[in-house]
Amino acid sequence: MNFKRFPKLLIAFTLALSLFVSACTGTTSAPPQGNPSVSSPAQPVATQKPVSGGSFNQFFPKSEDEYKVVFAQEKTGFAEAKLNENGQNVAMLSINDVANNPSAATKYQSSSKTIDGFPAVSQGTTSTAILVANRYQVKVQSRSDSFDADDREEWIGKFDLQGLSKLK
């Protein structure tokens, strides 16, 4: 056996093996599909970090007349308030950031109804929701039979939807 060729064979074998292994890693140099900074209607960007729940409070409706808005819960990407009429809870108001849950926004893609220009859906007989800026779900849920779909739509319209649409 010719041992003088052994280092050259070893180098060639190592080079070939490294090329084979790197080809099998599955990385690609192709550019990503689509532009993540531009989303089509009702398709949120799924790679953004959810905003803090406290940052939503400024967009909730204000208390008025016999209606009082009482904040109930805040957590990352979510805030909720009770809507009380003369001390009785008649509805729950909420804002939910769906940035990391794009499937939550798919129900808005086929919506033919809008509220203040935003796609709207009814969820069962007690909830109405819209999707703002392809990212924020604003929902009103009835807690009283006297608080109907028209009331829910009216209270969705009392949120600062334009301000919310600018939140990043």
mmCIF file of the C-alpha atoms, coordinates in Angstrom:
data_MODEL
# 
_entry.id   MODEL 
# 
loop_
_atom_site.group_PDB 
_atom_site.id 
_atom_site.type_symbol 
_atom_site.label_atom_id 
_atom_site.label_alt_id 
_atom_site.label_comp_id 
_atom_site.label_asym_id 
_atom_site.label_entity_id 
_atom_site.label_seq_id 
_atom_site.pdbx_PDB_ins_code 
_atom_site.Cartn_x 
_atom_site.Cartn_y 
_atom_site.Cartn_z 
_atom_site.occupancy 
_atom_site.B_iso_or_equiv 
_atom_site.pdbx_formal_charge 
_atom_site.auth_seq_id 
_atom_site.auth_comp_id 
_atom_site.auth_asym_id 
_atom_site.auth_atom_id 
_atom_site.pdbx_PDB_model_num 
ATOM 1   C CA . MET A 1 1   ? 0.000   0.000  0.000  1.00 0.00 ? 1   MET A CA 1 
ATOM 2   C CA . ASN A 1 2   ? 1.275   3.454  -0.857 1.00 0.00 ? 2   ASN A CA 1 
ATOM 3   C CA . PHE A 1 3   ? 1.196   5.507  2.364  1.00 0.00 ? 3   PHE A CA 1 
ATOM 4   C CA . LYS A 1 4   ? 2.369   8.651  0.618  1.00 0.00 ? 4   LYS A CA 1 
ATOM 5   C CA . ARG A 1 5   ? -1.081  9.083  -0.970 1.00 0.00 ? 5   ARG A CA 1 
ATOM 6   C CA . PHE A 1 6   ? -2.892  8.577  2.364  1.00 0.00 ? 6   PHE A CA 1 
ATOM 7   C CA . PRO A 1 7   ? -2.882  12.303 3.456  1.00 0.00 ? 7   PRO A CA 1 
ATOM 8   C CA . LYS A 1 8   ? -4.228  13.365 0.053  1.00 0.00 ? 8   LYS A CA 1 
ATOM 9   C CA . LEU A 1 9   ? -6.980  10.728 0.180  1.00 0.00 ? 9   LEU A CA 1 
ATOM 10  C CA . LEU A 1 10  ? -7.867  11.710 3.738  1.00 0.00 ? 10  LEU A CA 1 
ATOM 11  C CA . ILE A 1 11  ? -8.165  15.377 2.753  1.00 0.00 ? 11  ILE A CA 1 
ATOM 12  C CA . ALA A 1 12  ? -10.268 14.516 -0.311 1.00 0.00 ? 12  ALA A CA 1 
ATOM 13  C CA . PHE A 1 13  ? -12.523 12.227 1.758  1.00 0.00 ? 13  PHE A CA 1 
ATOM 14  C CA . THR A 1 14  ? -12.955 14.891 4.505  1.00 0.00 ? 14  THR A CA 1 
ATOM 15  C CA . LEU A 1 15  ? -13.775 17.554 1.930  1.00 0.00 ? 15  LEU A CA 1 
ATOM 16  C CA . ALA A 1 16  ? -16.325 15.330 0.208  1.00 0.00 ? 16  ALA A CA 1 
ATOM 17  C CA . LEU A 1 17  ? -17.902 14.370 3.533  1.00 0.00 ? 17  LEU A CA 1 
ATOM 18  C CA . SER A 1 18  ? -18.170 18.018 4.669  1.00 0.00 ? 18  SER A CA 1 
ATOM 19  C CA . LEU A 1 19  ? -19.813 18.986 1.375  1.00 0.00 ? 19  LEU A CA 1 
ATOM 20  C CA . PHE A 1 20  ? -22.290 16.120 1.725  1.00 0.00 ? 20  PHE A CA 1 
ATOM 21  C CA . VAL A 1 21  ? -23.148 17.024 5.329  1.00 0.00 ? 21  VAL A CA 1 
ATOM 22  C CA . SER A 1 22  ? -23.590 20.734 4.557  1.00 0.00 ? 22  SER A CA 1 
ATOM 23  C CA . ALA A 1 23  ? -25.834 19.903 1.594  1.00 0.00 ? 23  ALA A CA 1 
ATOM 24  C CA . CYS A 1 24  ? -28.086 17.825 3.846  1.00 0.00 ? 24  CYS A CA 1 
ATOM 25  C CA . THR A 1 25  ? -28.681 20.517 6.475  1.00 0.00 ? 25  THR A CA 1 
ATOM 26  C CA . GLY A 1 26  ? -31.675 21.920 4.582  1.00 0.00 ? 26  GLY A CA 1 
ATOM 27  C CA . THR A 1 27  ? -30.717 25.575 4.750  1.00 0.00 ? 27  THR A CA 1 
ATOM 28  C CA . THR A 1 28  ? -31.671 27.669 1.799  1.00 0.00 ? 28  THR A CA 1 
ATOM 29  C CA . SER A 1 29  ? -30.492 30.963 0.469  1.00 0.00 ? 29  SER A CA 1 
ATOM 30  C CA . ALA A 1 30  ? -33.837 31.685 -1.188 1.00 0.00 ? 30  ALA A CA 1 
ATOM 31  C CA . PRO A 1 31  ? -35.514 34.912 -0.005 1.00 0.00 ? 31  PRO A CA 1 
ATOM 32  C CA . PRO A 1 32  ? -38.530 34.533 2.307  1.00 0.00 ? 32  PRO A CA 1 
ATOM 33  C CA . GLN A 1 33  ? -41.929 34.332 0.655  1.00 0.00 ? 33  GLN A CA 1 
ATOM 34  C CA . GLY A 1 34  ? -43.913 37.562 0.794  1.00 0.00 ? 34  GLY A CA 1 
ATOM 35  C CA . ASN A 1 35  ? -43.086 40.699 2.699  1.00 0.00 ? 35  ASN A CA 1 
ATOM 36  C CA . PRO A 1 36  ? -43.737 40.326 6.446  1.00 0.00 ? 36  PRO A CA 1 
ATOM 37  C CA . SER A 1 37  ? -44.069 44.074 6.889  1.00 0.00 ? 37  SER A CA 1 
ATOM 38  C CA . VAL A 1 38  ? -47.052 44.172 4.544  1.00 0.00 ? 38  VAL A CA 1 
ATOM 39  C CA . SER A 1 39  ? -50.034 42.039 5.437  1.00 0.00 ? 39  SER A CA 1 
ATOM 40  C CA . SER A 1 40  ? -53.177 41.576 3.430  1.00 0.00 ? 40  SER A CA 1 
ATOM 41  C CA . PRO A 1 41  ? -56.538 42.205 5.079  1.00 0.00 ? 41  PRO A CA 1 
ATOM 42  C CA . ALA A 1 42  ? -57.335 39.895 7.992  1.00 0.00 ? 42  ALA A CA 1 
ATOM 43  C CA . GLN A 1 43  ? -53.893 38.285 7.917  1.00 0.00 ? 43  GLN A CA 1 
ATOM 44  C CA . PRO A 1 44  ? -51.832 39.496 10.878 1.00 0.00 ? 44  PRO A CA 1 
ATOM 45  C CA . VAL A 1 45  ? -48.067 39.409 10.985 1.00 0.00 ? 45  VAL A CA 1 
ATOM 46  C CA . ALA A 1 46  ? -47.355 36.398 13.174 1.00 0.00 ? 46  ALA A CA 1 
ATOM 47  C CA . THR A 1 47  ? -43.815 37.194 14.196 1.00 0.00 ? 47  THR A CA 1 
ATOM 48  C CA . GLN A 1 48  ? -44.435 40.289 16.287 1.00 0.00 ? 48  GLN A CA 1 
ATOM 49  C CA . LYS A 1 49  ? -44.265 40.357 20.053 1.00 0.00 ? 49  LYS A CA 1 
ATOM 50  C CA . PRO A 1 50  ? -47.672 40.941 21.697 1.00 0.00 ? 50  PRO A CA 1 
ATOM 51  C CA . VAL A 1 51  ? -48.065 44.332 23.352 1.00 0.00 ? 51  VAL A CA 1 
ATOM 52  C CA . SER A 1 52  ? -48.640 44.655 27.078 1.00 0.00 ? 52  SER A CA 1 
ATOM 53  C CA . GLY A 1 53  ? -52.246 44.511 28.203 1.00 0.00 ? 53  GLY A CA 1 
ATOM 54  C CA . GLY A 1 54  ? -51.956 47.848 30.024 1.00 0.00 ? 54  GLY A CA 1 
ATOM 55  C CA . SER A 1 55  ? -51.256 49.648 26.765 1.00 0.00 ? 55  SER A CA 1 
ATOM 56  C CA . PHE A 1 56  ? -54.809 48.793 25.613 1.00 0.00 ? 56  PHE A CA 1 
ATOM 57  C CA . ASN A 1 57  ? -56.594 50.613 28.448 1.00 0.00 ? 57  ASN A CA 1 
ATOM 58  C CA . GLN A 1 58  ? -56.456 54.011 26.742 1.00 0.00 ? 58  GLN A CA 1 
ATOM 59  C CA . PHE A 1 59  ? -58.476 52.651 23.797 1.00 0.00 ? 59  PHE A CA 1 
ATOM 60  C CA . PHE A 1 60  ? -61.438 51.357 25.840 1.00 0.00 ? 60  PHE A CA 1 
ATOM 61  C CA . PRO A 1 61  ? -64.678 53.344 25.940 1.00 0.00 ? 61  PRO A CA 1 
ATOM 62  C CA . LYS A 1 62  ? -65.078 55.787 28.809 1.00 0.00 ? 62  LYS A CA 1 
ATOM 63  C CA . SER A 1 63  ? -67.774 55.496 31.451 1.00 0.00 ? 63  SER A CA 1 
ATOM 64  C CA . GLU A 1 64  ? -70.886 57.496 30.592 1.00 0.00 ? 64  GLU A CA 1 
ATOM 65  C CA . ASP A 1 65  ? -74.229 58.204 32.252 1.00 0.00 ? 65  ASP A CA 1 
ATOM 66  C CA . GLU A 1 66  ? -75.428 55.008 33.942 1.00 0.00 ? 66  GLU A CA 1 
ATOM 67  C CA . TYR A 1 67  ? -72.676 52.905 32.288 1.00 0.00 ? 67  TYR A CA 1 
ATOM 68  C CA . LYS A 1 68  ? -69.398 52.333 34.134 1.00 0.00 ? 68  LYS A CA 1 
ATOM 69  C CA . VAL A 1 69  ? -66.321 50.704 32.570 1.00 0.00 ? 69  VAL A CA 1 
ATOM 70  C CA . VAL A 1 70  ? -64.424 48.751 35.235 1.00 0.00 ? 70  VAL A CA 1 
ATOM 71  C CA . PHE A 1 71  ? -61.102 47.184 34.248 1.00 0.00 ? 71  PHE A CA 1 
ATOM 72  C CA . ALA A 1 72  ? -60.985 43.530 35.253 1.00 0.00 ? 72  ALA A CA 1 
ATOM 73  C CA . GLN A 1 73  ? -57.892 41.871 33.784 1.00 0.00 ? 73  GLN A CA 1 
ATOM 74  C CA . GLU A 1 74  ? -54.608 42.669 32.045 1.00 0.00 ? 74  GLU A CA 1 
ATOM 75  C CA . LYS A 1 75  ? -51.938 40.328 30.778 1.00 0.00 ? 75  LYS A CA 1 
ATOM 76  C CA . THR A 1 76  ? -49.543 40.305 27.865 1.00 0.00 ? 76  THR A CA 1 
ATOM 77  C CA . GLY A 1 77  ? -51.558 40.819 24.695 1.00 0.00 ? 77  GLY A CA 1 
ATOM 78  C CA . PHE A 1 78  ? -54.928 41.108 26.455 1.00 0.00 ? 78  PHE A CA 1 
ATOM 79  C CA . ALA A 1 79  ? -57.061 43.520 28.468 1.00 0.00 ? 79  ALA A CA 1 
ATOM 80  C CA . GLU A 1 80  ? -60.655 43.167 29.657 1.00 0.00 ? 80  GLU A CA 1 
ATOM 81  C CA . ALA A 1 81  ? -63.185 45.404 31.347 1.00 0.00 ? 81  ALA A CA 1 
ATOM 82  C CA . LYS A 1 82  ? -66.690 44.954 32.722 1.00 0.00 ? 82  LYS A CA 1 
ATOM 83  C CA . LEU A 1 83  ? -69.442 47.198 31.456 1.00 0.00 ? 83  LEU A CA 1 
ATOM 84  C CA . ASN A 1 84  ? -71.852 47.828 34.307 1.00 0.00 ? 84  ASN A CA 1 
ATOM 85  C CA . GLU A 1 85  ? -75.225 49.529 33.921 1.00 0.00 ? 85  GLU A CA 1 
ATOM 86  C CA . ASN A 1 86  ? -76.550 50.922 37.200 1.00 0.00 ? 86  ASN A CA 1 
ATOM 87  C CA . GLY A 1 87  ? -74.258 48.522 39.076 1.00 0.00 ? 87  GLY A CA 1 
ATOM 88  C CA . GLN A 1 88  ? -75.301 45.431 37.050 1.00 0.00 ? 88  GLN A CA 1 
ATOM 89  C CA . ASN A 1 89  ? -72.763 43.742 34.730 1.00 0.00 ? 89  ASN A CA 1 
ATOM 90  C CA . VAL A 1 90  ? -74.303 43.811 31.241 1.00 0.00 ? 90  VAL A CA 1 
ATOM 91  C CA . ALA A 1 91  ? -71.230 43.134 29.065 1.00 0.00 ? 91  ALA A CA 1 
ATOM 92  C CA . MET A 1 92  ? -67.524 42.339 28.927 1.00 0.00 ? 92  MET A CA 1 
ATOM 93  C CA . LEU A 1 93  ? -65.261 44.457 26.725 1.00 0.00 ? 93  LEU A CA 1 
ATOM 94  C CA . SER A 1 94  ? -61.882 43.153 25.587 1.00 0.00 ? 94  SER A CA 1 
ATOM 95  C CA . ILE A 1 95  ? -58.925 43.745 23.296 1.00 0.00 ? 95  ILE A CA 1 
ATOM 96  C CA . ASN A 1 96  ? -56.746 40.801 22.314 1.00 0.00 ? 96  ASN A CA 1 
ATOM 97  C CA . ASP A 1 97  ? -53.475 40.988 20.356 1.00 0.00 ? 97  ASP A CA 1 
ATOM 98  C CA . VAL A 1 98  ? -53.504 38.086 17.877 1.00 0.00 ? 98  VAL A CA 1 
ATOM 99  C CA . ALA A 1 99  ? -49.970 38.761 16.569 1.00 0.00 ? 99  ALA A CA 1 
ATOM 100 C CA . ASN A 1 100 ? -48.732 35.324 17.625 1.00 0.00 ? 100 ASN A CA 1 
ATOM 101 C CA . ASN A 1 101 ? -51.982 33.503 16.907 1.00 0.00 ? 101 ASN A CA 1 
ATOM 102 C CA . PRO A 1 102 ? -52.835 34.179 13.262 1.00 0.00 ? 102 PRO A CA 1 
ATOM 103 C CA . SER A 1 103 ? -55.455 31.420 13.237 1.00 0.00 ? 103 SER A CA 1 
ATOM 104 C CA . ALA A 1 104 ? -57.562 33.593 15.565 1.00 0.00 ? 104 ALA A CA 1 
ATOM 105 C CA . ALA A 1 105 ? -57.852 36.117 12.747 1.00 0.00 ? 105 ALA A CA 1 
ATOM 106 C CA . THR A 1 106 ? -58.866 33.693 9.982  1.00 0.00 ? 106 THR A CA 1 
ATOM 107 C CA . LYS A 1 107 ? -62.560 34.001 10.827 1.00 0.00 ? 107 LYS A CA 1 
ATOM 108 C CA . TYR A 1 108 ? -62.431 37.620 9.642  1.00 0.00 ? 108 TYR A CA 1 
ATOM 109 C CA . GLN A 1 109 ? -61.151 36.757 6.141  1.00 0.00 ? 109 GLN A CA 1 
ATOM 110 C CA . SER A 1 110 ? -64.568 35.810 4.823  1.00 0.00 ? 110 SER A CA 1 
ATOM 111 C CA . SER A 1 111 ? -66.532 38.402 6.788  1.00 0.00 ? 111 SER A CA 1 
ATOM 112 C CA . SER A 1 112 ? -68.910 40.497 4.699  1.00 0.00 ? 112 SER A CA 1 
ATOM 113 C CA . LYS A 1 113 ? -69.893 42.675 7.668  1.00 0.00 ? 113 LYS A CA 1 
ATOM 114 C CA . THR A 1 114 ? -67.928 45.648 8.961  1.00 0.00 ? 114 THR A CA 1 
ATOM 115 C CA . ILE A 1 115 ? -68.161 47.968 11.944 1.00 0.00 ? 115 ILE A CA 1 
ATOM 116 C CA . ASP A 1 116 ? -66.492 51.351 11.460 1.00 0.00 ? 116 ASP A CA 1 
ATOM 117 C CA . GLY A 1 117 ? -64.672 49.884 8.441  1.00 0.00 ? 117 GLY A CA 1 
ATOM 118 C CA . PHE A 1 118 ? -63.210 46.875 10.267 1.00 0.00 ? 118 PHE A CA 1 
ATOM 119 C CA . PRO A 1 119 ? -64.234 43.259 9.498  1.00 0.00 ? 119 PRO A CA 1 
ATOM 120 C CA . ALA A 1 120 ? -66.767 42.002 12.027 1.00 0.00 ? 120 ALA A CA 1 
ATOM 121 C CA . VAL A 1 121 ? -68.071 38.616 13.121 1.00 0.00 ? 121 VAL A CA 1 
ATOM 122 C CA . SER A 1 122 ? -70.719 37.361 15.489 1.00 0.00 ? 122 SER A CA 1 
ATOM 123 C CA . GLN A 1 123 ? -69.577 34.640 17.834 1.00 0.00 ? 123 GLN A CA 1 
ATOM 124 C CA . GLY A 1 124 ? -72.611 32.719 18.923 1.00 0.00 ? 124 GLY A CA 1 
ATOM 125 C CA . THR A 1 125 ? -75.571 34.786 20.088 1.00 0.00 ? 125 THR A CA 1 
ATOM 126 C CA . THR A 1 126 ? -73.768 36.787 22.772 1.00 0.00 ? 126 THR A CA 1 
ATOM 127 C CA . SER A 1 127 ? -70.517 38.060 21.228 1.00 0.00 ? 127 SER A CA 1 
ATOM 128 C CA . THR A 1 128 ? -69.574 40.500 18.507 1.00 0.00 ? 128 THR A CA 1 
ATOM 129 C CA . ALA A 1 129 ? -65.958 41.151 17.503 1.00 0.00 ? 129 ALA A CA 1 
ATOM 130 C CA . ILE A 1 130 ? -63.917 43.084 14.963 1.00 0.00 ? 130 ILE A CA 1 
ATOM 131 C CA . LEU A 1 131 ? -60.315 42.859 13.795 1.00 0.00 ? 131 LEU A CA 1 
ATOM 132 C CA . VAL A 1 132 ? -58.401 46.156 13.901 1.00 0.00 ? 132 VAL A CA 1 
ATOM 133 C CA . ALA A 1 133 ? -55.220 46.642 11.862 1.00 0.00 ? 133 ALA A CA 1 
ATOM 134 C CA . ASN A 1 134 ? -55.147 42.902 11.082 1.00 0.00 ? 134 ASN A CA 1 
ATOM 135 C CA . ARG A 1 135 ? -53.888 42.388 14.612 1.00 0.00 ? 135 ARG A CA 1 
ATOM 136 C CA . TYR A 1 136 ? -56.205 43.458 17.449 1.00 0.00 ? 136 TYR A CA 1 
ATOM 137 C CA . GLN A 1 137 ? -59.485 41.681 18.164 1.00 0.00 ? 137 GLN A CA 1 
ATOM 138 C CA . VAL A 1 138 ? -61.968 43.980 19.884 1.00 0.00 ? 138 VAL A CA 1 
ATOM 139 C CA . LYS A 1 139 ? -64.835 42.034 21.406 1.00 0.00 ? 139 LYS A CA 1 
ATOM 140 C CA . VAL A 1 140 ? -68.030 42.805 23.315 1.00 0.00 ? 140 VAL A CA 1 
ATOM 141 C CA . GLN A 1 141 ? -69.796 39.915 25.057 1.00 0.00 ? 141 GLN A CA 1 
ATOM 142 C CA . SER A 1 142 ? -73.300 40.262 26.445 1.00 0.00 ? 142 SER A CA 1 
ATOM 143 C CA . ARG A 1 143 ? -73.793 39.269 30.082 1.00 0.00 ? 143 ARG A CA 1 
ATOM 144 C CA . SER A 1 144 ? -77.444 40.288 30.158 1.00 0.00 ? 144 SER A CA 1 
ATOM 145 C CA . ASP A 1 145 ? -80.343 39.427 27.852 1.00 0.00 ? 145 ASP A CA 1 
ATOM 146 C CA . SER A 1 146 ? -81.147 43.135 27.649 1.00 0.00 ? 146 SER A CA 1 
ATOM 147 C CA . PHE A 1 147 ? -77.755 43.847 26.031 1.00 0.00 ? 147 PHE A CA 1 
ATOM 148 C CA . ASP A 1 148 ? -78.279 42.733 22.417 1.00 0.00 ? 148 ASP A CA 1 
ATOM 149 C CA . ALA A 1 149 ? -76.295 42.697 19.148 1.00 0.00 ? 149 ALA A CA 1 
ATOM 150 C CA . ASP A 1 150 ? -77.112 46.350 18.412 1.00 0.00 ? 150 ASP A CA 1 
ATOM 151 C CA . ASP A 1 151 ? -75.797 47.338 21.859 1.00 0.00 ? 151 ASP A CA 1 
ATOM 152 C CA . ARG A 1 152 ? -72.621 45.300 21.272 1.00 0.00 ? 152 ARG A CA 1 
ATOM 153 C CA . GLU A 1 153 ? -72.005 47.015 17.913 1.00 0.00 ? 153 GLU A CA 1 
ATOM 154 C CA . GLU A 1 154 ? -72.649 50.437 19.472 1.00 0.00 ? 154 GLU A CA 1 
ATOM 155 C CA . TRP A 1 155 ? -70.102 49.778 22.234 1.00 0.00 ? 155 TRP A CA 1 
ATOM 156 C CA . ILE A 1 156 ? -67.507 48.445 19.794 1.00 0.00 ? 156 ILE A CA 1 
ATOM 157 C CA . GLY A 1 157 ? -67.855 51.792 18.030 1.00 0.00 ? 157 GLY A CA 1 
ATOM 158 C CA . LYS A 1 158 ? -67.075 53.580 21.308 1.00 0.00 ? 158 LYS A CA 1 
ATOM 159 C CA . PHE A 1 159 ? -63.555 52.101 21.445 1.00 0.00 ? 159 PHE A CA 1 
ATOM 160 C CA . ASP A 1 160 ? -60.823 54.368 20.055 1.00 0.00 ? 160 ASP A CA 1 
ATOM 161 C CA . LEU A 1 161 ? -60.408 52.124 17.024 1.00 0.00 ? 161 LEU A CA 1 
ATOM 162 C CA . GLN A 1 162 ? -58.340 54.591 15.000 1.00 0.00 ? 162 GLN A CA 1 
ATOM 163 C CA . GLY A 1 163 ? -55.930 55.038 17.888 1.00 0.00 ? 163 GLY A CA 1 
ATOM 164 C CA . LEU A 1 164 ? -55.729 51.278 18.393 1.00 0.00 ? 164 LEU A CA 1 
ATOM 165 C CA . SER A 1 165 ? -54.999 50.764 14.702 1.00 0.00 ? 165 SER A CA 1 
ATOM 166 C CA . LYS A 1 166 ? -51.799 52.828 15.116 1.00 0.00 ? 166 LYS A CA 1 
ATOM 167 C CA . LEU A 1 167 ? -50.517 50.857 18.134 1.00 0.00 ? 167 LEU A CA 1 
ATOM 168 C CA . LYS A 1 168 ? -47.296 48.951 17.387 1.00 0.00 ? 168 LYS A CA 1 
# 
